[in-house]
mmCIF file of C-alpha atoms in Angstrom:
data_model
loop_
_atom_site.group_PDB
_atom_site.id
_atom_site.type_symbol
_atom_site.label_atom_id
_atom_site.label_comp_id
_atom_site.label_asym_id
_atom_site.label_seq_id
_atom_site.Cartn_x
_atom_site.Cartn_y
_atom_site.Cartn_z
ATOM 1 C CA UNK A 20 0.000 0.000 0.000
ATOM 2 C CA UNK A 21 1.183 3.303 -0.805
ATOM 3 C CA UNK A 22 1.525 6.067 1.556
ATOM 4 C CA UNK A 23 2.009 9.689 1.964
ATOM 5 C CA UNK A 24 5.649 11.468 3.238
ATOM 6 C CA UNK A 25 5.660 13.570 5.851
ATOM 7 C CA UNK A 26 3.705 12.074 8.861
ATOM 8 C CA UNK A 27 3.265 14.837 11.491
ATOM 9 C CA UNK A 28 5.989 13.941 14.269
ATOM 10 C CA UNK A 29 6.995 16.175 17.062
ATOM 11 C CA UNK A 30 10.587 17.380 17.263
ATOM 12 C CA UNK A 31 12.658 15.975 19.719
ATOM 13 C CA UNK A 32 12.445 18.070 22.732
ATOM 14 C CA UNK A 33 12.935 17.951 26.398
ATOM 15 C CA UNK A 34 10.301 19.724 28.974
ATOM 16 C CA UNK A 35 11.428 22.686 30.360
ATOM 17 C CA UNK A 36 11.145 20.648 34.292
ATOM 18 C CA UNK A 37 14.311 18.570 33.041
ATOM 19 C CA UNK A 38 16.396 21.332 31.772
ATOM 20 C CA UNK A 39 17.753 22.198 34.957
ATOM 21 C CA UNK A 40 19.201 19.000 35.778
ATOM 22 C CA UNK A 41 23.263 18.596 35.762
ATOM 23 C CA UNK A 42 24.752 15.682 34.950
ATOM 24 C CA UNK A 43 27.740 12.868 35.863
ATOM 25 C CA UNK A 44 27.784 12.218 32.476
ATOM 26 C CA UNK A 45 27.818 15.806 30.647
ATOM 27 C CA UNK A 46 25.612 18.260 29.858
ATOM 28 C CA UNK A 47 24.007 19.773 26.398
ATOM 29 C CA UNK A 48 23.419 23.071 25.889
ATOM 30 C CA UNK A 49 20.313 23.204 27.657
ATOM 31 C CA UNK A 50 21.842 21.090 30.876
ATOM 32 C CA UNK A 51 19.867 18.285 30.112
ATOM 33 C CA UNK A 52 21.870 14.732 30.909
ATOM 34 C CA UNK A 53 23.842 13.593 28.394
ATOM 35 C CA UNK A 54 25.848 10.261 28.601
ATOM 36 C CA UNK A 55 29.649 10.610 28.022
ATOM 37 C CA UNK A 56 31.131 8.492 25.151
ATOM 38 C CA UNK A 57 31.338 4.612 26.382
ATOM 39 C CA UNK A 58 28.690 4.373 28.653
ATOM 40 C CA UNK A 59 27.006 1.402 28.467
ATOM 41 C CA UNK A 60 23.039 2.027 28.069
ATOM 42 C CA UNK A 61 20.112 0.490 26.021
ATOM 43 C CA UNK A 62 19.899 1.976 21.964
ATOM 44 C CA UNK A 63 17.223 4.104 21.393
ATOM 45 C CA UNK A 64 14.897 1.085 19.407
ATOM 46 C CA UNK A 65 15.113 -0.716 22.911
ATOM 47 C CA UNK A 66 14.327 2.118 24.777
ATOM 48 C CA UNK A 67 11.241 2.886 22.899
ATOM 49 C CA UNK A 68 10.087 -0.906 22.811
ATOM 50 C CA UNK A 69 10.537 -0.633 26.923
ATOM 51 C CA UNK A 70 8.253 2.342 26.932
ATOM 52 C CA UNK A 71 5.901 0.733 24.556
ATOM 53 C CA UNK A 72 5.386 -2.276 26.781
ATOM 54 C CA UNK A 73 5.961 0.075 30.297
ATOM 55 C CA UNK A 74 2.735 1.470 31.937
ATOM 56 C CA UNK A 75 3.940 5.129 31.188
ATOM 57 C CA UNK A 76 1.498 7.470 29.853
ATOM 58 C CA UNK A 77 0.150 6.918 26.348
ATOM 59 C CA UNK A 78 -1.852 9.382 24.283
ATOM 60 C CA UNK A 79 -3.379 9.029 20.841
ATOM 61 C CA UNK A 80 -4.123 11.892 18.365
ATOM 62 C CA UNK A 81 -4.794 12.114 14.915
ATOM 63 C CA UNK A 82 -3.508 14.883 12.818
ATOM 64 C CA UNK A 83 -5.305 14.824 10.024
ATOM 65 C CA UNK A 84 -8.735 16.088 12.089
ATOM 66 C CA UNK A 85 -10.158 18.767 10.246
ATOM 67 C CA UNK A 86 -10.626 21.085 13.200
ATOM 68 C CA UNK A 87 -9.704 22.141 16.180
ATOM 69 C CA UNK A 88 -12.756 20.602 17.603
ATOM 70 C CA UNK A 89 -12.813 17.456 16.196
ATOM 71 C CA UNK A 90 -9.017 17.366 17.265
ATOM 72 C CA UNK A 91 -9.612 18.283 20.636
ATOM 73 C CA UNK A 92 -12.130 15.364 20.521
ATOM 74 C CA UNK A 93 -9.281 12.991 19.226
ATOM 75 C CA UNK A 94 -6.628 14.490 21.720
ATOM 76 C CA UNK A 95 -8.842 12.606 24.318
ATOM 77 C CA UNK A 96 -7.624 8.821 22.957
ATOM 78 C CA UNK A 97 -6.283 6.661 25.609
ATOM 79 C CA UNK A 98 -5.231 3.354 24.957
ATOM 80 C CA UNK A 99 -5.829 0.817 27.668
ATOM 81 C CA UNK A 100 -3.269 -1.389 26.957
ATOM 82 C CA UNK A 101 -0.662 -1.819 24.019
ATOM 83 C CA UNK A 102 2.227 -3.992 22.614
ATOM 84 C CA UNK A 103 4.252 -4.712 19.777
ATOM 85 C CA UNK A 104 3.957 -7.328 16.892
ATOM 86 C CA UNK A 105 7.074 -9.065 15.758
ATOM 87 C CA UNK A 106 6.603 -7.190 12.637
ATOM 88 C CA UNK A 107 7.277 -3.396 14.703
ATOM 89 C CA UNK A 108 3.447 -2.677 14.441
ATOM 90 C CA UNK A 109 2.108 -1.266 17.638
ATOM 91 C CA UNK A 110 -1.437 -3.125 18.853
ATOM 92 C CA UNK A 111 -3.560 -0.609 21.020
ATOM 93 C CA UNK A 112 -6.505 -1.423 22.814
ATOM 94 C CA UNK A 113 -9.136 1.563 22.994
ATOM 95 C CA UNK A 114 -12.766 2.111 23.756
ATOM 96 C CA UNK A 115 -15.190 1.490 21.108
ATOM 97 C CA UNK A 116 -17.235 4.330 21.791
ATOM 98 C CA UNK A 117 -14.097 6.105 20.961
ATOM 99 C CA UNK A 118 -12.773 9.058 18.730
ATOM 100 C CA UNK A 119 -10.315 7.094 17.226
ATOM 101 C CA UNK A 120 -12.265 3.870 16.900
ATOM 102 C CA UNK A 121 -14.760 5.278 14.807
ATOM 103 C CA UNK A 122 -12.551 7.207 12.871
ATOM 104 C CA UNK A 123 -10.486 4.164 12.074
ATOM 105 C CA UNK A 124 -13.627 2.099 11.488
ATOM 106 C CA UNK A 125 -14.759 4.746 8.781
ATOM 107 C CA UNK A 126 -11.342 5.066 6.886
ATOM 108 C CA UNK A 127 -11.848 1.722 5.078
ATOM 109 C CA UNK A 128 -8.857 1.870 3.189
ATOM 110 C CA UNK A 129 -7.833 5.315 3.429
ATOM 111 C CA UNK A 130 -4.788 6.355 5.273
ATOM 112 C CA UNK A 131 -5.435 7.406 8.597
ATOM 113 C CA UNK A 132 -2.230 9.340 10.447
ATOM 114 C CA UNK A 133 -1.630 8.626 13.995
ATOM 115 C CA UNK A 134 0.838 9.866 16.291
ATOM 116 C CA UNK A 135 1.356 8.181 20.049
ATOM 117 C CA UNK A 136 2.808 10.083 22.450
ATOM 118 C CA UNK A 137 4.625 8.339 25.833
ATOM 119 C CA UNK A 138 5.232 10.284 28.936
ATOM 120 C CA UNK A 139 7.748 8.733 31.151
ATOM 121 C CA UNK A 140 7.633 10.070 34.436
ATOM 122 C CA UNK A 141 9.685 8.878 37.690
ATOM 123 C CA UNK A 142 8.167 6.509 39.805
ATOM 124 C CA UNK A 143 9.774 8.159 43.011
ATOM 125 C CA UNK A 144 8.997 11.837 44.181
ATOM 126 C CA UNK A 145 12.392 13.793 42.627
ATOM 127 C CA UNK A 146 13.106 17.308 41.411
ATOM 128 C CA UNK A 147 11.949 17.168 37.380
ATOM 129 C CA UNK A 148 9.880 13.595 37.900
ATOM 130 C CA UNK A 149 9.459 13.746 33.751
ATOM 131 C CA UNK A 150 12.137 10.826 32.487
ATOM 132 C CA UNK A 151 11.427 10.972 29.268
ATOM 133 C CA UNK A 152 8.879 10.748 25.797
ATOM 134 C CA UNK A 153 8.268 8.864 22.832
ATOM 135 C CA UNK A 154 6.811 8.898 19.866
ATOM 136 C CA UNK A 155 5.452 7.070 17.266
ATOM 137 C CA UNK A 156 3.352 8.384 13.939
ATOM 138 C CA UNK A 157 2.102 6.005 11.187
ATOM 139 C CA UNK A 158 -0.998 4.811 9.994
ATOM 140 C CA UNK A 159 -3.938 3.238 11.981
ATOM 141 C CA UNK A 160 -6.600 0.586 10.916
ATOM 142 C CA UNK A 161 -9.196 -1.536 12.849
ATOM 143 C CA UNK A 162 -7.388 -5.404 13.591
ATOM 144 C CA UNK A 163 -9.624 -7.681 11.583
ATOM 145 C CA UNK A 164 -10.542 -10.917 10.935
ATOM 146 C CA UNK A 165 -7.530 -13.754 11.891
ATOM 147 C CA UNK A 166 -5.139 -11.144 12.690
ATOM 148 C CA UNK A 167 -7.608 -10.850 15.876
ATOM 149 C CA UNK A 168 -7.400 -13.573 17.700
ATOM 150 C CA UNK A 169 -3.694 -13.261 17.143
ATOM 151 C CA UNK A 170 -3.133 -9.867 18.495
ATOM 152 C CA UNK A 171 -5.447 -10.465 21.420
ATOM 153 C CA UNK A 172 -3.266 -13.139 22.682
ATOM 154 C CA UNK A 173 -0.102 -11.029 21.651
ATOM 155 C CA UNK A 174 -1.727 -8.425 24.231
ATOM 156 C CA UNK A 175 -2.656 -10.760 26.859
ATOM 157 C CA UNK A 176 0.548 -11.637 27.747
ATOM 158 C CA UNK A 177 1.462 -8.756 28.740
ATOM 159 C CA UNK A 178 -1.577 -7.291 29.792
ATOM 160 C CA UNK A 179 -4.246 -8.976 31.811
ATOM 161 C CA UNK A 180 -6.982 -6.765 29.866
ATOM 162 C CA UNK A 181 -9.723 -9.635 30.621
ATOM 163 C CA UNK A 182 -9.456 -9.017 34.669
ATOM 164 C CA UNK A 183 -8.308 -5.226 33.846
ATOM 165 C CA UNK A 184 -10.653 -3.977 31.718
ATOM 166 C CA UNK A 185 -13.948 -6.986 32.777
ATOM 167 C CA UNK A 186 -14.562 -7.112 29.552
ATOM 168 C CA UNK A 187 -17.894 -8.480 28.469
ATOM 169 C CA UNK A 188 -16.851 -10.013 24.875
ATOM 170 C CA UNK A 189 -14.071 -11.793 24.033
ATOM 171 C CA UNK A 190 -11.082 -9.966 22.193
ATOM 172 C CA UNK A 191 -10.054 -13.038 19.305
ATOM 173 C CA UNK A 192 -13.805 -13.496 18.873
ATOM 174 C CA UNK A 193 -14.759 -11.274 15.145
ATOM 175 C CA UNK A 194 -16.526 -8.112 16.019
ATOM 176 C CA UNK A 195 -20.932 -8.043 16.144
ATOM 177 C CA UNK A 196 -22.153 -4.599 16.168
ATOM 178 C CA UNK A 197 -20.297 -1.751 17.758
ATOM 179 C CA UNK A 198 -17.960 -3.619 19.605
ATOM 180 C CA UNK A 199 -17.253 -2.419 23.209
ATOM 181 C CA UNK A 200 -13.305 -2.535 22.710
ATOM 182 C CA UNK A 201 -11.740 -2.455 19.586
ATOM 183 C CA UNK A 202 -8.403 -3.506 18.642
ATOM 184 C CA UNK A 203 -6.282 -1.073 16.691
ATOM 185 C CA UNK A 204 -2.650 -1.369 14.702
ATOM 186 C CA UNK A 205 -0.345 1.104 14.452
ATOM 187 C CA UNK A 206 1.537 0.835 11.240
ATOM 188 C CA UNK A 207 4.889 2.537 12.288
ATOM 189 C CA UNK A 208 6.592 4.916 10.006
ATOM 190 C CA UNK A 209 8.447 7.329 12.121
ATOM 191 C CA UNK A 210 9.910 7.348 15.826
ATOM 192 C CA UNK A 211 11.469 9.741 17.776
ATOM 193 C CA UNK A 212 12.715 9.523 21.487
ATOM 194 C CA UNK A 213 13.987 12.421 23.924
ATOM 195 C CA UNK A 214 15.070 11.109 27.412
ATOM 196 C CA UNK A 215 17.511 10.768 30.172
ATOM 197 C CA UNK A 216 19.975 9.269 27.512
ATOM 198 C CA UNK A 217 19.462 11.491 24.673
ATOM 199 C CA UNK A 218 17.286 12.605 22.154
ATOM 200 C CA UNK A 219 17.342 10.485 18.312
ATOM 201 C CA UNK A 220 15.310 9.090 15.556
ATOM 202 C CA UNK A 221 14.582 5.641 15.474
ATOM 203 C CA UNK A 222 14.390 3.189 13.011
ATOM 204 C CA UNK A 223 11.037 1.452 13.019
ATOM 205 C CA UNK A 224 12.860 -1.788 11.268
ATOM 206 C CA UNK A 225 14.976 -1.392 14.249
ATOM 207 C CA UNK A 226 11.864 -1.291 16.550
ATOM 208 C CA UNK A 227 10.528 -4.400 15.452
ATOM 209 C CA UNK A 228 14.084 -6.302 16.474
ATOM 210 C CA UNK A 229 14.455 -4.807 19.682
ATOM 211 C CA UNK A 230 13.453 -6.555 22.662
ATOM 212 C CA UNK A 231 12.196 -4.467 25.855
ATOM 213 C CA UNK A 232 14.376 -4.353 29.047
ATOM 214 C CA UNK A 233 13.378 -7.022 31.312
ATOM 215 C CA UNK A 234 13.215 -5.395 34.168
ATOM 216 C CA UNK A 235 10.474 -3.184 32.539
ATOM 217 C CA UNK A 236 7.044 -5.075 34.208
ATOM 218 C CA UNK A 237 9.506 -4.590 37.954
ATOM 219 C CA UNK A 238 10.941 -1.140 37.720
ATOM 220 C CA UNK A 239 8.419 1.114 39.627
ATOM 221 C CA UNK A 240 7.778 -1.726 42.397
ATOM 222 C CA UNK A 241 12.032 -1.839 42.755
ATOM 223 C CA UNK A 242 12.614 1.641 42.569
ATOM 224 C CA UNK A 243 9.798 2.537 44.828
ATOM 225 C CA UNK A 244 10.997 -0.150 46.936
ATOM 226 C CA UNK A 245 14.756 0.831 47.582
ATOM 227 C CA UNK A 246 13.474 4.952 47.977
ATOM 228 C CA UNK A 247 11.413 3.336 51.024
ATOM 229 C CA UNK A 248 13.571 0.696 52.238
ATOM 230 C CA UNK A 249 16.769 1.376 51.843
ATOM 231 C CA UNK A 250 17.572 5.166 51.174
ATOM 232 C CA UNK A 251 20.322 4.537 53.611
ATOM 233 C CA UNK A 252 21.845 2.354 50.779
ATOM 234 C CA UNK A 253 21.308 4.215 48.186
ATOM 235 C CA UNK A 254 22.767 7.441 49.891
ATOM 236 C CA UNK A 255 25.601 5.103 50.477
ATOM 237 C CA UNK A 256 26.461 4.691 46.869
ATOM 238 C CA UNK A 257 27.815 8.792 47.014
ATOM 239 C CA UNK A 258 30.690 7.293 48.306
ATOM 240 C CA UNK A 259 31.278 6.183 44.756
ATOM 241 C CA UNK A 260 31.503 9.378 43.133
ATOM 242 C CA UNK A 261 34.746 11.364 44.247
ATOM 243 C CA UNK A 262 35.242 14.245 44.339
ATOM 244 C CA UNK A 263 31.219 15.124 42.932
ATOM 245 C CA UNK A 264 30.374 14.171 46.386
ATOM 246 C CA UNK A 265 29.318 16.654 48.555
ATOM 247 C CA UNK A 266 27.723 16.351 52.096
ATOM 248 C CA UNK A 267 24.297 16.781 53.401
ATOM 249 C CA UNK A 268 22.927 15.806 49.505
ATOM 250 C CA UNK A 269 19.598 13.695 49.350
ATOM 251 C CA UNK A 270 19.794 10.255 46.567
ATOM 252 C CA UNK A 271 16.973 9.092 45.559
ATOM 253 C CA UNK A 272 16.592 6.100 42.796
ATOM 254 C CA UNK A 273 15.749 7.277 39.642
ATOM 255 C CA UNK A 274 15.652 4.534 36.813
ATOM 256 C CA UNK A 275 16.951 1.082 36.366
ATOM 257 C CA UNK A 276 17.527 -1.441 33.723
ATOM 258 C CA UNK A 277 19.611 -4.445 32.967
ATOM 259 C CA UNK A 278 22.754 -2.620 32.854
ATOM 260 C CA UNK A 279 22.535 -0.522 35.862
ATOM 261 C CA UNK A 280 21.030 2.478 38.233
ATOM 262 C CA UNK A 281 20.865 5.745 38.017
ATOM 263 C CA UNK A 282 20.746 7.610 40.845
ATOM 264 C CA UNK A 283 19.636 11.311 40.894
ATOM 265 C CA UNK A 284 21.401 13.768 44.052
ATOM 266 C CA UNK A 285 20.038 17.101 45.305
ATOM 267 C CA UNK A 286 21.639 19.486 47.554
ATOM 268 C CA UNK A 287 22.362 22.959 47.413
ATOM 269 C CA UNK A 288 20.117 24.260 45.009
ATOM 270 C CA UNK A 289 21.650 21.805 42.625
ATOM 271 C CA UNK A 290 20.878 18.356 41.444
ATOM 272 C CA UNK A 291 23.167 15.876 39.070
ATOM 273 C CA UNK A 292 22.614 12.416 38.120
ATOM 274 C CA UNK A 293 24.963 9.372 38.937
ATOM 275 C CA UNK A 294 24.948 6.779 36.702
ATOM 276 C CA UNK A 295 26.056 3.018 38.716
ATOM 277 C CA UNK A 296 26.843 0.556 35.486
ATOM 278 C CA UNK A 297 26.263 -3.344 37.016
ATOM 279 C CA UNK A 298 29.422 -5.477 36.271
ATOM 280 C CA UNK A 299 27.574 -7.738 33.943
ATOM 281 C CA UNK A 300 23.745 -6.823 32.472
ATOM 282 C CA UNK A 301 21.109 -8.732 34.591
ATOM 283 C CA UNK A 302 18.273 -10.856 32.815
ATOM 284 C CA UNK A 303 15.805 -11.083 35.849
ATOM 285 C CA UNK A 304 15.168 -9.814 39.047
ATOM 286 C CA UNK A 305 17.107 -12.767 40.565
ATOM 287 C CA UNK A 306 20.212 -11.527 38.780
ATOM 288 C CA UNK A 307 19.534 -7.888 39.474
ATOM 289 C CA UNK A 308 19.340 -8.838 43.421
ATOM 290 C CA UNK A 309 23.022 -10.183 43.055
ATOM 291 C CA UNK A 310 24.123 -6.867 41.085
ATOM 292 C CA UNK A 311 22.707 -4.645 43.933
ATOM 293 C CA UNK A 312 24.276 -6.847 46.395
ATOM 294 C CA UNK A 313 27.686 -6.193 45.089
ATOM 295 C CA UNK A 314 26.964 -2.176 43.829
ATOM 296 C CA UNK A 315 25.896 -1.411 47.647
ATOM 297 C CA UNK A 316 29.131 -3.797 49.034
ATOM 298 C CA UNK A 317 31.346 -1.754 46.495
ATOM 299 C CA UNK A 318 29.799 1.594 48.123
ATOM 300 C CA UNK A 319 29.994 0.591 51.664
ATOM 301 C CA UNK A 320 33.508 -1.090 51.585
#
């Protein structure tokens, strides 16, 4: 199928409540974080499959509304629940009764324009909570027929949308009037990302081979966690950082994946993050226990 240049995708920009920030790693021009060259960290495609499958805000909107009303109308598109085929094509899970149901439902076969929008925002209570955003334009069209039942059980497994949502009809069963939930697929064309790491384009070919961080379904409960339980800990790992110590600063746990933790310190009307690489990246929480085992030892020794 042939389709139009140009989809409508934001810029890559940071919100003005991260520019503030100083880094370990080096700043931009705007003293946003910025990773120094060699430091290990996830590429943007796996970044932006770990948001897609996270529980970070999602928000759907389609440009090609021919007012600002009817735009404000689609602005108001939530998903409930989303994934990613093996092909890169993002599955979203909306109300029936909504804007962009209906709209996709009476484009047949033209193009409809989509653009997704994820919000990352910190888990943990920290000066400039906002991690992060994605985004992904392309072209949206109702899931039909035997691609159904396979993209329902593609969703269930990472989403228990049954129990969730208590649905009343079944999601691989073919749609009988207005359904109440309707499966849509996000053909993706363009993807930009702007977080803690960076800001890029990404690939969507590259999306489709990329594999979310496994400790995506665990972060907020293990971040949340070790704020909590063991501040103590985590103020320990300071101790770590040279001479960018400083007393009296507050650390507070600010993202984690299988290669490591960073760590974000305030004090003294200034804040910097510390990134704390793990010798070896973790595949599970088991593994990730043994890493923080030995990061804390390394900090308290």
């Amino acid at each position: 199928m042939s389709r139009p240049h140009g989809i409508p995708l934001p810029s890559a920009h940071r919100s003005s409540d991260s520019n503030e920030t100083e880094s370990a790693f080096g700043d931009d021009k705007q003293g946003q974080p910025r990773p120094r060259e060699g430091v290990r960290q996830l590429t943007g495609a796996e970044r932006v499959r770990t948001l897609v499958e996270s529980n970070a805000s999602v928000s759907l909107t389609l440009p090609g509304a021919p007012d600002s009303q009817e735009q404000a109308e689609f602005g108001t598109g939530v998903p409930a629940a989303r994934t990613v085929t093996p092909d890169g094509d993002v599955i979203l899970l909306v109300s029936g009764e909504s804007a962009a149901a209906r709209a996709a439902a009476h484009a047949q076969d033209d193009d409809l324009t989509a653009v997704i929008e994820i919000t990352d925002v910190a888990p943990v209570s920290v000066p400039h909570r906002i991690r992060g955003r994605a985004w992904l334009a392309g072209w949206l069209t109702p899931v039909r027929g035997d691609d159904r039942a396979a993209c329902a059980a593609l969703l269930a497994e990472r989403h228990p949308v049954g129990e969730l949502l208590g649905l009343s009809e079944s999601l691989d069963l073919p749609y009988s009037g207005r359904p109440a939930w309707m499966l849509l697929r996000l053909e993706v064309g363009e993807i930009s990302v702007d977080d803690l790491w960076g800001a890029e384009r990404v690939d969507p070919e590259d999306l489709a081979e990329a594999a979310p961080d496994p400790l995506v379904g665990h972060e907020t409960e293990l971040l949340q966690h070790l704020a909590s339980a063991h501040g103590d800990l985590v103020g320990d790992l300071s101790g770590l950082l040279g001479a960018r110590a400083a007393d009296g600063m507050t650390a507070v746990p600010l993202a984690l994946d299988r290669l490591g933790l960073r760590v974000r310190f305030t004090g003294g009307g200034s804040s910097f993050d510390a990134r704390f690489d793990f010798p070896q990246p973790v595949a599970d929480v088991c593994g990730l226990r043994h890493a923080m085992r030995r990061l804390f030892s390394a900090a308290g020794g």
